[in-house]
mmCIF file of C-alpha atoms in Angstrom:
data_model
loop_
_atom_site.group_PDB
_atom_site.id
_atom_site.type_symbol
_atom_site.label_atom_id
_atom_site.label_comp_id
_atom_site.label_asym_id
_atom_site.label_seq_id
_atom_site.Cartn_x
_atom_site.Cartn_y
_atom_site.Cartn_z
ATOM 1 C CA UNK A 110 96.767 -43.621 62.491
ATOM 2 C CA UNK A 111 93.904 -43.473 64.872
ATOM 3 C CA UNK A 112 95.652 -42.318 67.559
ATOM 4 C CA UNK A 113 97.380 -39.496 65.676
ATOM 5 C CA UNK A 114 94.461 -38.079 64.125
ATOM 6 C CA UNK A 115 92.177 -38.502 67.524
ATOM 7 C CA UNK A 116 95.570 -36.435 68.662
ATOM 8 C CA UNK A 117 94.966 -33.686 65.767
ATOM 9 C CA UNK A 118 91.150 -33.248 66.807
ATOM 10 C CA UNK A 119 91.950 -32.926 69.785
ATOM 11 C CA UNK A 120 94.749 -30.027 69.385
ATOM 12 C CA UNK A 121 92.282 -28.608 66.669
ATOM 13 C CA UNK A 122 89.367 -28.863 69.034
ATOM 14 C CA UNK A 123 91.659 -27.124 72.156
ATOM 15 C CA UNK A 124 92.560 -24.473 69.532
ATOM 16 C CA UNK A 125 88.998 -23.443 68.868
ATOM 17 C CA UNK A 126 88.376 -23.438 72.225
ATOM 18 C CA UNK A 127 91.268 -21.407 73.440
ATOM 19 C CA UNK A 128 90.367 -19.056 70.680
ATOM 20 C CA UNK A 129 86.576 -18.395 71.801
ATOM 21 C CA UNK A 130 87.488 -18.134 75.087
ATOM 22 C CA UNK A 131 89.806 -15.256 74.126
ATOM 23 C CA UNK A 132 87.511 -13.914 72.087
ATOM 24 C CA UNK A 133 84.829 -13.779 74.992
ATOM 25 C CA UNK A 134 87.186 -12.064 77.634
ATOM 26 C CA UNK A 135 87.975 -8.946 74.626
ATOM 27 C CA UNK A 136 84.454 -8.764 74.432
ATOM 28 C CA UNK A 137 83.691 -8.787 78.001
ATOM 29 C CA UNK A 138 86.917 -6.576 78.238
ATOM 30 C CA UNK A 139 85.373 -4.069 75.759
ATOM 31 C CA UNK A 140 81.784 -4.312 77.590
ATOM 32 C CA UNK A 141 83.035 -3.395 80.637
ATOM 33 C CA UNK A 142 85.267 -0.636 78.905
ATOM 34 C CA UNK A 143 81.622 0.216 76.877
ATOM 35 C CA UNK A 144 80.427 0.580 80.639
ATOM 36 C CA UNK A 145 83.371 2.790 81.871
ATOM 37 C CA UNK A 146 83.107 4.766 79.630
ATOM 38 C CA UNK A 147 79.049 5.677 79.775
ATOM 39 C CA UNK A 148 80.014 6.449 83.370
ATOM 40 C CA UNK A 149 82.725 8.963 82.789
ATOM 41 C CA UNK A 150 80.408 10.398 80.253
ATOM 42 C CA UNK A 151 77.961 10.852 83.242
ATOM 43 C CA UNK A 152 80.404 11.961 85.190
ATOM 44 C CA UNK A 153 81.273 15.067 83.060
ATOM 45 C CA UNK A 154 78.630 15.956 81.670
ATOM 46 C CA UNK A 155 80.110 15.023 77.869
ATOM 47 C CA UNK A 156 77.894 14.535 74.849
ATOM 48 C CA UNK A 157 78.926 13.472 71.466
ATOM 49 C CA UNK A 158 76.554 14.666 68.513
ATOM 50 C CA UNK A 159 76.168 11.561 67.129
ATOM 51 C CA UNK A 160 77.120 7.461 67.442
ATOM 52 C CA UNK A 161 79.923 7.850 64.923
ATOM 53 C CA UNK A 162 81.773 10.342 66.930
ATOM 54 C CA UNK A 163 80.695 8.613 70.414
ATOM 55 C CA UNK A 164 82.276 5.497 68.406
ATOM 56 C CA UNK A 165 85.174 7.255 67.865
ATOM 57 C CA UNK A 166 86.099 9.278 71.009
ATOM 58 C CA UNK A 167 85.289 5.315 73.031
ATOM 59 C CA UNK A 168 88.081 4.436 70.643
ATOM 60 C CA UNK A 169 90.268 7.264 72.287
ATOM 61 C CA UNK A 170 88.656 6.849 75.593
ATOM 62 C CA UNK A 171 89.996 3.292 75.471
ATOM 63 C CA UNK A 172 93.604 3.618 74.681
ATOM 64 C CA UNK A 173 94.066 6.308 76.982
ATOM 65 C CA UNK A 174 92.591 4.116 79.453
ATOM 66 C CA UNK A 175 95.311 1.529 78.487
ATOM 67 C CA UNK A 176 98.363 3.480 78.660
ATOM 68 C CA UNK A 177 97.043 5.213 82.467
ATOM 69 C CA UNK A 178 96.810 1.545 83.421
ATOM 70 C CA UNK A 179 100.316 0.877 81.518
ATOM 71 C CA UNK A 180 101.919 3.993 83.353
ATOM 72 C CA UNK A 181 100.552 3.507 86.918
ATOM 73 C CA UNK A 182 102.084 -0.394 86.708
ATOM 74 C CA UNK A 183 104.999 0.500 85.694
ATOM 75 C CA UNK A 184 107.127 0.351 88.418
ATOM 76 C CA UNK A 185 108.497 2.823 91.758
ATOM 77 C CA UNK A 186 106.957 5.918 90.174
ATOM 78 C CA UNK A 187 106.423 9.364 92.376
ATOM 79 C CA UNK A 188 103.488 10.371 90.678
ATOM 80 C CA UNK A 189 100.124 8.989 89.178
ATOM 81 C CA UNK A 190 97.711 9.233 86.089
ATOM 82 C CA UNK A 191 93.939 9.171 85.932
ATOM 83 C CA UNK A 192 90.917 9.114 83.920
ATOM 84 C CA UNK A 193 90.139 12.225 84.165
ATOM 85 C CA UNK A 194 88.247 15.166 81.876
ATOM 86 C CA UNK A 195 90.729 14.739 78.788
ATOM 87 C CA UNK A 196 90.307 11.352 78.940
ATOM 88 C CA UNK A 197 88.354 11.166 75.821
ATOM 89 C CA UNK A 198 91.366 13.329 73.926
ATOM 90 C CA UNK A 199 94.380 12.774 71.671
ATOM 91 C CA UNK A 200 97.005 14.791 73.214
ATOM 92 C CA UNK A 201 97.021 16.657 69.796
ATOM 93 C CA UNK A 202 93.731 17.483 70.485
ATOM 94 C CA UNK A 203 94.436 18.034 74.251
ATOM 95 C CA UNK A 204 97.723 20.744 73.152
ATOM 96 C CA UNK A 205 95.367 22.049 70.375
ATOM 97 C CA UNK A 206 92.659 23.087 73.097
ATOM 98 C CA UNK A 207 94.618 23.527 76.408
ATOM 99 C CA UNK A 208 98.240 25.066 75.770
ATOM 100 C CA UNK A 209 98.925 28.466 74.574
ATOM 101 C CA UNK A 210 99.481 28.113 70.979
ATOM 102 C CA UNK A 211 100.296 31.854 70.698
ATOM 103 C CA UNK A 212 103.216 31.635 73.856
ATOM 104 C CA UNK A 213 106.505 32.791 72.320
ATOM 105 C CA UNK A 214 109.336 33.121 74.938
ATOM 106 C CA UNK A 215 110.725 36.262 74.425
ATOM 107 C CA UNK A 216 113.787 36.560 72.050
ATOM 108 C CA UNK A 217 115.124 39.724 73.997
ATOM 109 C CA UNK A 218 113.972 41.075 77.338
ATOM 110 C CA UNK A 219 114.488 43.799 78.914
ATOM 111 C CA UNK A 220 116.570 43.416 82.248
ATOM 112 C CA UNK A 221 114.251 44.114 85.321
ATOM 113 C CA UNK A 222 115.557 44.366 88.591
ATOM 114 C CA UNK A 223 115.100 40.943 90.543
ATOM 115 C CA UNK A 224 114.123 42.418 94.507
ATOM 116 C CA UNK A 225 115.175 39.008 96.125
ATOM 117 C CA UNK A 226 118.544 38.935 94.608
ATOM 118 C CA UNK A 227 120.727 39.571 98.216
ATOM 119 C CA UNK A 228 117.953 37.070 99.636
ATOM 120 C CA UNK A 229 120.089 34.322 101.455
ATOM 121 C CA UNK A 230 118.315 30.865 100.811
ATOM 122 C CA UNK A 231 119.646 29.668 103.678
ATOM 123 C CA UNK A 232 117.319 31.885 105.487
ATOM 124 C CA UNK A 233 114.378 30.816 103.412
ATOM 125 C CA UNK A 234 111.282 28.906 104.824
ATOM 126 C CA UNK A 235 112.349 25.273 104.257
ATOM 127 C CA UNK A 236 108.324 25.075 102.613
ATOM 128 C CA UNK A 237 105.716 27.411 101.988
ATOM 129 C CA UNK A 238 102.107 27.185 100.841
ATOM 130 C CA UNK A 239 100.575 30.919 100.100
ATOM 131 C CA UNK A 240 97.417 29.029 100.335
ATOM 132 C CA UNK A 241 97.515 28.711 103.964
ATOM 133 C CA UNK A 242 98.131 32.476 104.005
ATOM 134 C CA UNK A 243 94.596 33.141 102.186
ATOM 135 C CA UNK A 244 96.875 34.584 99.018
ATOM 136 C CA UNK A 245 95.104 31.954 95.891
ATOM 137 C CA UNK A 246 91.920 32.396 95.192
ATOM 138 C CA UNK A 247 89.937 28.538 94.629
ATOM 139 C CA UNK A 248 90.870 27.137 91.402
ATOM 140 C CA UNK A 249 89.660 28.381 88.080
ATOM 141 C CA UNK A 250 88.792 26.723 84.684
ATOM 142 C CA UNK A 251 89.613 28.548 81.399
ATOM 143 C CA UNK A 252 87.815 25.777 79.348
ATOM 144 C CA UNK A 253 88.158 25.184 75.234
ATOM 145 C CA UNK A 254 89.664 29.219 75.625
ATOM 146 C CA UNK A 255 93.517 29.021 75.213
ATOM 147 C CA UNK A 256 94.343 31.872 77.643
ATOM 148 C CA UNK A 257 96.326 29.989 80.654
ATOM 149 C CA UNK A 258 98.577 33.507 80.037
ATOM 150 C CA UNK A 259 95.842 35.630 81.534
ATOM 151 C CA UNK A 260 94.719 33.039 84.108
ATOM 152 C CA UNK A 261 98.499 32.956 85.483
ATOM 153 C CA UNK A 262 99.314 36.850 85.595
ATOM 154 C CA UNK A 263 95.979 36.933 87.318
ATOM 155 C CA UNK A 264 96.552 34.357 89.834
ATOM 156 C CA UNK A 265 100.190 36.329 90.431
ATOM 157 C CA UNK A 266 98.555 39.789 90.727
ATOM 158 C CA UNK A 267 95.884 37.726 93.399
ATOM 159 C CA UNK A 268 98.646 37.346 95.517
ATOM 160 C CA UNK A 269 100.807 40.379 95.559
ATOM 161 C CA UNK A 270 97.440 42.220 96.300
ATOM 162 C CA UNK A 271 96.714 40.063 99.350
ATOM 163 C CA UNK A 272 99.984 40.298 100.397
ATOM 164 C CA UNK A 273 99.816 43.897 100.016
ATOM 165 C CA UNK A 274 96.403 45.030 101.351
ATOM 166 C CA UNK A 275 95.617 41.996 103.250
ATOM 167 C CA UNK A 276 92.602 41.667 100.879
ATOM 168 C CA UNK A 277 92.646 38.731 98.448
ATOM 169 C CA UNK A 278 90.260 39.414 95.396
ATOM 170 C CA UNK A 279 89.484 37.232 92.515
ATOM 171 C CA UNK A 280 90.068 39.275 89.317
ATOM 172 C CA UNK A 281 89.020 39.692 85.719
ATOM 173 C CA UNK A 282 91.173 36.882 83.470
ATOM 174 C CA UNK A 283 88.331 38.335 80.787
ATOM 175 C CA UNK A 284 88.952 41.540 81.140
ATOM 176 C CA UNK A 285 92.448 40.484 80.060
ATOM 177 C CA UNK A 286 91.121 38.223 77.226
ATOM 178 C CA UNK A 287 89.058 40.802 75.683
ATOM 179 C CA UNK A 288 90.725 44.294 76.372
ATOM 180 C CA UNK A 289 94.958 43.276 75.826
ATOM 181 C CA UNK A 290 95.056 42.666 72.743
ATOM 182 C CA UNK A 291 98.562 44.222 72.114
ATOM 183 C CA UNK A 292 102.015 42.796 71.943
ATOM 184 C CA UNK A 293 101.753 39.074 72.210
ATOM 185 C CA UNK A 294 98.088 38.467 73.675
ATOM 186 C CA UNK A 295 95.798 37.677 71.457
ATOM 187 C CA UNK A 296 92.777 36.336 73.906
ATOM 188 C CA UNK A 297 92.358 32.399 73.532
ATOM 189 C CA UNK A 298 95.027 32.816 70.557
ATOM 190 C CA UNK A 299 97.368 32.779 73.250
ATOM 191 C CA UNK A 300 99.891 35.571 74.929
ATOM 192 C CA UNK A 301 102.223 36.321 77.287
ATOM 193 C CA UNK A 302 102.374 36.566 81.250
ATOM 194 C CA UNK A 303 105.102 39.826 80.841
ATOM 195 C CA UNK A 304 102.502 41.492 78.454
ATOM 196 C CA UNK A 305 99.379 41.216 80.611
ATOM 197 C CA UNK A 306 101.291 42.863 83.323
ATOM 198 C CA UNK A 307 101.927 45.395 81.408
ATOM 199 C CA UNK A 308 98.551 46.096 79.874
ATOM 200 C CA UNK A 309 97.464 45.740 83.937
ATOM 201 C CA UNK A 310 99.580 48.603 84.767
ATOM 202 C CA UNK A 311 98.683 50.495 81.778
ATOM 203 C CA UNK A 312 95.061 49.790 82.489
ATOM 204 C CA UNK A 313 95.117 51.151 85.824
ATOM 205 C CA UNK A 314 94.075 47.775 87.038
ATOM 206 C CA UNK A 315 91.766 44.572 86.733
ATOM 207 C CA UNK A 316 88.107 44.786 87.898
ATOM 208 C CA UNK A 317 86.236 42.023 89.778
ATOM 209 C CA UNK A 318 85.459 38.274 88.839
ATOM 210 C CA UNK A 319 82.022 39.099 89.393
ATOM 211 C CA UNK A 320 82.080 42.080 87.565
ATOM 212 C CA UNK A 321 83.243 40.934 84.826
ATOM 213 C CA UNK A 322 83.088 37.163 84.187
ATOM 214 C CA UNK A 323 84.522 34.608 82.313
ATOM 215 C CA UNK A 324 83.053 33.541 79.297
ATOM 216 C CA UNK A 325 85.813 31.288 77.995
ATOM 217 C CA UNK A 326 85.550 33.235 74.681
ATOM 218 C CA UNK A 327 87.484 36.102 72.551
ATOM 219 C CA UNK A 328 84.606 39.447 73.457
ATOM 220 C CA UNK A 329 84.538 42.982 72.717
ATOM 221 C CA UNK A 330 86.192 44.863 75.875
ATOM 222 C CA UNK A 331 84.005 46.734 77.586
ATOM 223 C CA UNK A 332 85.052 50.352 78.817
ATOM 224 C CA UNK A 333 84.003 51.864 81.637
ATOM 225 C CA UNK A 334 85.091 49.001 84.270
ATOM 226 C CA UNK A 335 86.036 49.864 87.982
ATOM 227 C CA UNK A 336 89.299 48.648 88.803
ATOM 228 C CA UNK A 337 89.402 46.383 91.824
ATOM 229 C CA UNK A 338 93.264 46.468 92.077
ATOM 230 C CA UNK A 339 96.522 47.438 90.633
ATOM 231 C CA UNK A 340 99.962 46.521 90.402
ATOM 232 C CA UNK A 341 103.208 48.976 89.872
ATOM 233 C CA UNK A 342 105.195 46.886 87.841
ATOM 234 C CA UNK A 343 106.605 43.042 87.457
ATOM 235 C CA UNK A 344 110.113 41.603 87.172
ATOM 236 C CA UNK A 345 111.751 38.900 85.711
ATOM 237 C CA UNK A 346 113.469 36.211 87.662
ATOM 238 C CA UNK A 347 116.970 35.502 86.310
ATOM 239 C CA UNK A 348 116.276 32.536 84.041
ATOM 240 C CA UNK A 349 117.031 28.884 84.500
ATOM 241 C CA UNK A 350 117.924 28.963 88.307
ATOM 242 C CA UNK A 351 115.655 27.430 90.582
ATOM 243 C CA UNK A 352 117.484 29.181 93.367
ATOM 244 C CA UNK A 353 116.627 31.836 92.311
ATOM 245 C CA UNK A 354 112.982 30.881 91.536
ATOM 246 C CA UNK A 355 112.702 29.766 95.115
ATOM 247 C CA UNK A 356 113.437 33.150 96.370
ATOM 248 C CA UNK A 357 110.434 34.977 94.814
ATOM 249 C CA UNK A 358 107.834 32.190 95.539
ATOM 250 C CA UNK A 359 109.069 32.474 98.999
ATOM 251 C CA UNK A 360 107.526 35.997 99.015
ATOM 252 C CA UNK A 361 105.056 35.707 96.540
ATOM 253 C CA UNK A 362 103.321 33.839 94.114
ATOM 254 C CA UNK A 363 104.914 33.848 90.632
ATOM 255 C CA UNK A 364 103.809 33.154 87.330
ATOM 256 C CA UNK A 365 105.983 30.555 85.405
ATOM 257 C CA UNK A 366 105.562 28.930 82.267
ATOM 258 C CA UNK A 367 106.470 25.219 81.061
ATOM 259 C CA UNK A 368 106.243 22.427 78.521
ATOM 260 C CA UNK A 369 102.379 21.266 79.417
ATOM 261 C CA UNK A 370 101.614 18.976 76.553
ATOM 262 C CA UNK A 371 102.314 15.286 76.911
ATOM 263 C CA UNK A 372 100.090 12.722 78.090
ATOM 264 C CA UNK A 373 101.437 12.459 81.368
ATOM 265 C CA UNK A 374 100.279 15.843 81.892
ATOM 266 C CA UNK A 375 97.303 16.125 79.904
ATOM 267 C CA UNK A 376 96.511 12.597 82.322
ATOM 268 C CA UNK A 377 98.300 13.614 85.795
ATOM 269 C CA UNK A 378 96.459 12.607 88.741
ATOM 270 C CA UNK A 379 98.705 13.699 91.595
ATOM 271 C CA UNK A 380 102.096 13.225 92.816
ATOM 272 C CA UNK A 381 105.352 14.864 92.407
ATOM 273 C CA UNK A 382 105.809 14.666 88.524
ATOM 274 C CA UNK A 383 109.191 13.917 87.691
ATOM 275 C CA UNK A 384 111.179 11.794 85.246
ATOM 276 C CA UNK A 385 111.940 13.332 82.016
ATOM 277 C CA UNK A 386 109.986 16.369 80.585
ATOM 278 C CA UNK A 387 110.041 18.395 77.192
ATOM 279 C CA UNK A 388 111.128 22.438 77.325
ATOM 280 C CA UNK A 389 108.762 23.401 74.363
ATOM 281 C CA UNK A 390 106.792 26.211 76.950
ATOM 282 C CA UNK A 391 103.607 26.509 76.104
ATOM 283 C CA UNK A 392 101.278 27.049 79.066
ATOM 284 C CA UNK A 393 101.115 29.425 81.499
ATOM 285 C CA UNK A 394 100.752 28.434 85.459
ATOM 286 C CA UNK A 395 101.729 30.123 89.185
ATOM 287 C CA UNK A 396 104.035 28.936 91.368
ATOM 288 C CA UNK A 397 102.287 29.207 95.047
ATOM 289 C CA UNK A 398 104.822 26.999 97.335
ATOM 290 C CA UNK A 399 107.441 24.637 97.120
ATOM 291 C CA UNK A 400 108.144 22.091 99.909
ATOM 292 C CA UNK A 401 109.358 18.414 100.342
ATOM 293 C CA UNK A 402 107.363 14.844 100.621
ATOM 294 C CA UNK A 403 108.403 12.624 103.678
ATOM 295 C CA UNK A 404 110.982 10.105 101.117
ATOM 296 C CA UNK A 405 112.837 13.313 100.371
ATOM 297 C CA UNK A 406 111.591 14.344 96.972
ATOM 298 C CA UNK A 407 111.808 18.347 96.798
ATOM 299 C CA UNK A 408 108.772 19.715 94.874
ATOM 300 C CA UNK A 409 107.170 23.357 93.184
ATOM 301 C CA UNK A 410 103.431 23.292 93.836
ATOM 302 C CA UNK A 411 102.006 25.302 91.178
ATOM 303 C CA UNK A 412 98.152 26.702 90.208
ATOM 304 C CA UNK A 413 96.533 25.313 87.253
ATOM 305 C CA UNK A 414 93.445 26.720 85.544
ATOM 306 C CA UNK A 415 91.985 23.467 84.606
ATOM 307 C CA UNK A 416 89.008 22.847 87.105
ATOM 308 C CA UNK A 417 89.059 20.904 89.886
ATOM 309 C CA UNK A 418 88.866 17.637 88.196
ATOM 310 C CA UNK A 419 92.447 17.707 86.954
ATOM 311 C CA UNK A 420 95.622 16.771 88.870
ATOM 312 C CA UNK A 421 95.818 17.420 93.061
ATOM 313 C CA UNK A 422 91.891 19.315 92.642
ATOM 314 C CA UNK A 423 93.336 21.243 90.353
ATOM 315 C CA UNK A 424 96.893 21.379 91.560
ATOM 316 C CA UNK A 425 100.469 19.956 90.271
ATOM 317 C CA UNK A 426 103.389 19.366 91.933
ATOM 318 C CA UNK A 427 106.620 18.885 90.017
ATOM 319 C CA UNK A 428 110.332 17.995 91.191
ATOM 320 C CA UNK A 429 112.166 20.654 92.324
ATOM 321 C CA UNK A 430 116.001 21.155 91.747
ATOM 322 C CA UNK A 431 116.503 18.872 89.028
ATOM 323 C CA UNK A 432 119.989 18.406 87.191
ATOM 324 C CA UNK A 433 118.255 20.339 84.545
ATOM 325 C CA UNK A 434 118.965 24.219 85.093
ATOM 326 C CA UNK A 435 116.026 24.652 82.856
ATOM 327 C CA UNK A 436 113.808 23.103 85.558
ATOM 328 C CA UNK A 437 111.292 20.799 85.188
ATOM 329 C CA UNK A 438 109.538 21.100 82.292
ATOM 330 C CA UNK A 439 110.992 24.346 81.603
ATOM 331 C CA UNK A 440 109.561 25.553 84.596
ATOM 332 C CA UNK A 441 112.379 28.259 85.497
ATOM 333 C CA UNK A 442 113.285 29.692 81.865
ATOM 334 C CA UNK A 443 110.733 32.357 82.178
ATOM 335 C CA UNK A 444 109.833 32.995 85.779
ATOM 336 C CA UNK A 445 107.898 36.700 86.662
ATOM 337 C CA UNK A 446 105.723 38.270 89.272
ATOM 338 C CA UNK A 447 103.975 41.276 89.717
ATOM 339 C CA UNK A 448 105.110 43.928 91.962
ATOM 340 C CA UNK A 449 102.755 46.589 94.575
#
C-alpha cells in the first residue's frame, strides 16, 4: 500500500512538474513572440492608439507568425512567406485595405485588335525583364488607398512611353485617382485598368510624379496640369491564354489583374508562387517579364504597388503556363496594355 501510493505521488508529483515546465516554455514562447513583435513594430514604423488594440493586433501578429512558420515547413515548396508589413492583419482586413473592392471584370467588351496576334512564340525571347531595358520605374506604394487600378495602367503607360521615346517617366497614379472618376474608377473605391486608359487618352495625357504626387487619398482634380505623356489607345489580350499573354509582355509591359487576397499573398516573401490560387480578380498589377528558374519552373514576374517591403522588394513571381487557362490566379482573364 506504501509502495503504490509512494507510486501515485510520484506520477502526481511528475505531472505537476511536466505541467509547469510547459507552462514556462508558452510563456517564454510568448515573451520572445512579445519581443518579435516590439521589433517589427520598430521596424515599420507601426503604432497602435492604445494597449487594448496593441493587445489585440500581438494577438494577430502571433498567429500569422504561426501559420508563416507552418507554411515555410511544410514541405518541397517553390516559394516562401514572411513577416512582413501586413503581418499585424487579418486577411479580411488585408483584402479590405489592399485589393480593389470596386474591380468588376467587364461583362461585355468591346473587341480591340490584339497587334501581336501573327507573333510566332517560337521566335519569342525565351525570358525578358523590361527592367533591364530602363522601361519600370522603382517600385511604388499606394498605401491604405485602394487604387492598384491606377498604379497598374500607370506602370503600363511607363513602359510603352520608354519604349516609344526612349524616355522613361514616372507618372501621375493621382492624377488618375482624383480626375477619372467615370465609368468604373472611383479613386481608392476601386476601378478599372481599361477605363484609366481611356480617361488617359481622353485627358490628353498624365503629368509628372513630381508634379503631381501621391497622396494615397480620394482629392479634388486639379485642372490646369501639363501632360508629361500620352498614349493613342490600349487593347485587350484575348483572354485566358497565356500564349497569348506572353506575346505582349514580350514587347511591352502589360497590365493584368488577379485574385490577390489570401494569406499566401497578403504574406509572400519571394519565390515562384504556385500551387492552387482563387480567380476572384481583385487587384490590379503589370506584367514586366516572364522567364524560367534553373529546376525548370516557368514564371510571370509582375510589378506590385506595395513598397519595397513586400514580396521580391516589391516584386512577385508566379507560375507560368499552368493547366489552368485562366492562369495563375486569374492572371490572364483580363490582360491589356497601352498603345503609342
Amino acid at each position: 500500500m506504501a509502495t503504490l501510493k509512494g507510486s501515485i505521488l510520484a506520477i502526481l508529483g511528475l505531472a505537476l512538474f511536466c505541467g509547469a515546465a510547459l507552462a514556462a516554455r508558452d510563456l517564454n514562447d510568448d515573451s520572445a513572440m512579445v519581443a518579435r513583435h516590439e521589433q517589427w513594430m520598430a521596424q515599420y514604423n507601426r503604432v497602435y492608439k492604445d494597449a487594448t488594440e496593441k493587445a489585440q493586433r500581438f494577438e494577430v501578429f502571433k498567429a500569422n507568425v504561426k501559420f508563416i512558420e507552418s507554411f515555410n515547413a511544410g514541405g518541397n515548396r517553390k516559394f516562401w512567406l514572411g513577416v512582413n508589413q501586413f503581418a499585424d492583419l487579418t486577411n479580411d482586413e488585408f483584402r479590405a485595405t489592399k485589393t480593389n473592392k470596386g474591380f468588376k471584370p467587364s461583362p461585355v467588351k468591346v473587341p480591340t485588335g490584339f497587334r501581336y496576334e501573327n507573333v510566332s512564340v517560337d521566335a519569342l525571347p525565351a525570358s525578358i525583364d523590361w527592367r533591364t531595358k530602363g522601361a519600370v520605374t522603382p517600385i511604388k506604394d499606394q498605401g491604405q488607398c485602394g487604387c492598384c487600378w491606377a498604379f497598374s495602367a500607370v506602370a503600363a503607360t511607363e513602359g510603352i512611353v520608354k519604349i516609344s521615346t526612349d524616355k522613361l517617366i514616372s507618372l501621375s497614379e493621382q492624377e488618375l485617382v482624383d480626375c477619372d472618376v467615370h465609368g468604373e474608377d472611383q479613386g481608392c473605391e476601386g476601378g478599372l485598368m481599361d477605363d484609366a486608359f481611356k480617361f488617359i487618352i481622353k485627358n490628353g495625357g498624365l503629368t509628372t510624379e513630381s508634379s503631381y504626387p501621391y497622396t494615397a487619398t480620394d482629392g479634388k482634380c486639379k485642372s490646369g496640369t501639363n501632360s508629361a505623356a500620352n498614349i493613342k489607345g490600349f487593347e485587350d489580350v484575348p483572354a485566358n491564354d497565356e500564349a497569348a499573354l506572353m506575346k505582349a509582355v514580350a514587347n511591352q509591359p502589360v497590365s493584368v489583374a488577379v485574385d490577390g487576397g489570401d494569406m499566401t499573398f497578403q504574406l509572400y516573401s519571394g519565390g515562384v508562387m504556385t500551387g492552387s490560387c482563387g480567380t476572384d480578380l481583385d487587384h490590379g498589377i503589370a506584367a514586366i517579364g516572364y522567364g524560367q528558374t534553373s529546376d525548370g519552373t516557368k514564371y510571370w514576374l509582375l510589378k506590385n504597388s506595395w513598397g519595397t517591403t513586400w514580396g521580391e522588394n516589391g516584386y512577385l513571381r508566379m507560375e507560368k503556363d499552368i493547366s489552368d487557362k485562366r492562369g495563375m490566379c486569374g492572371l490572364a482573364m483580363e490582360p491589356s496594355y497601352p498603345t503609342e
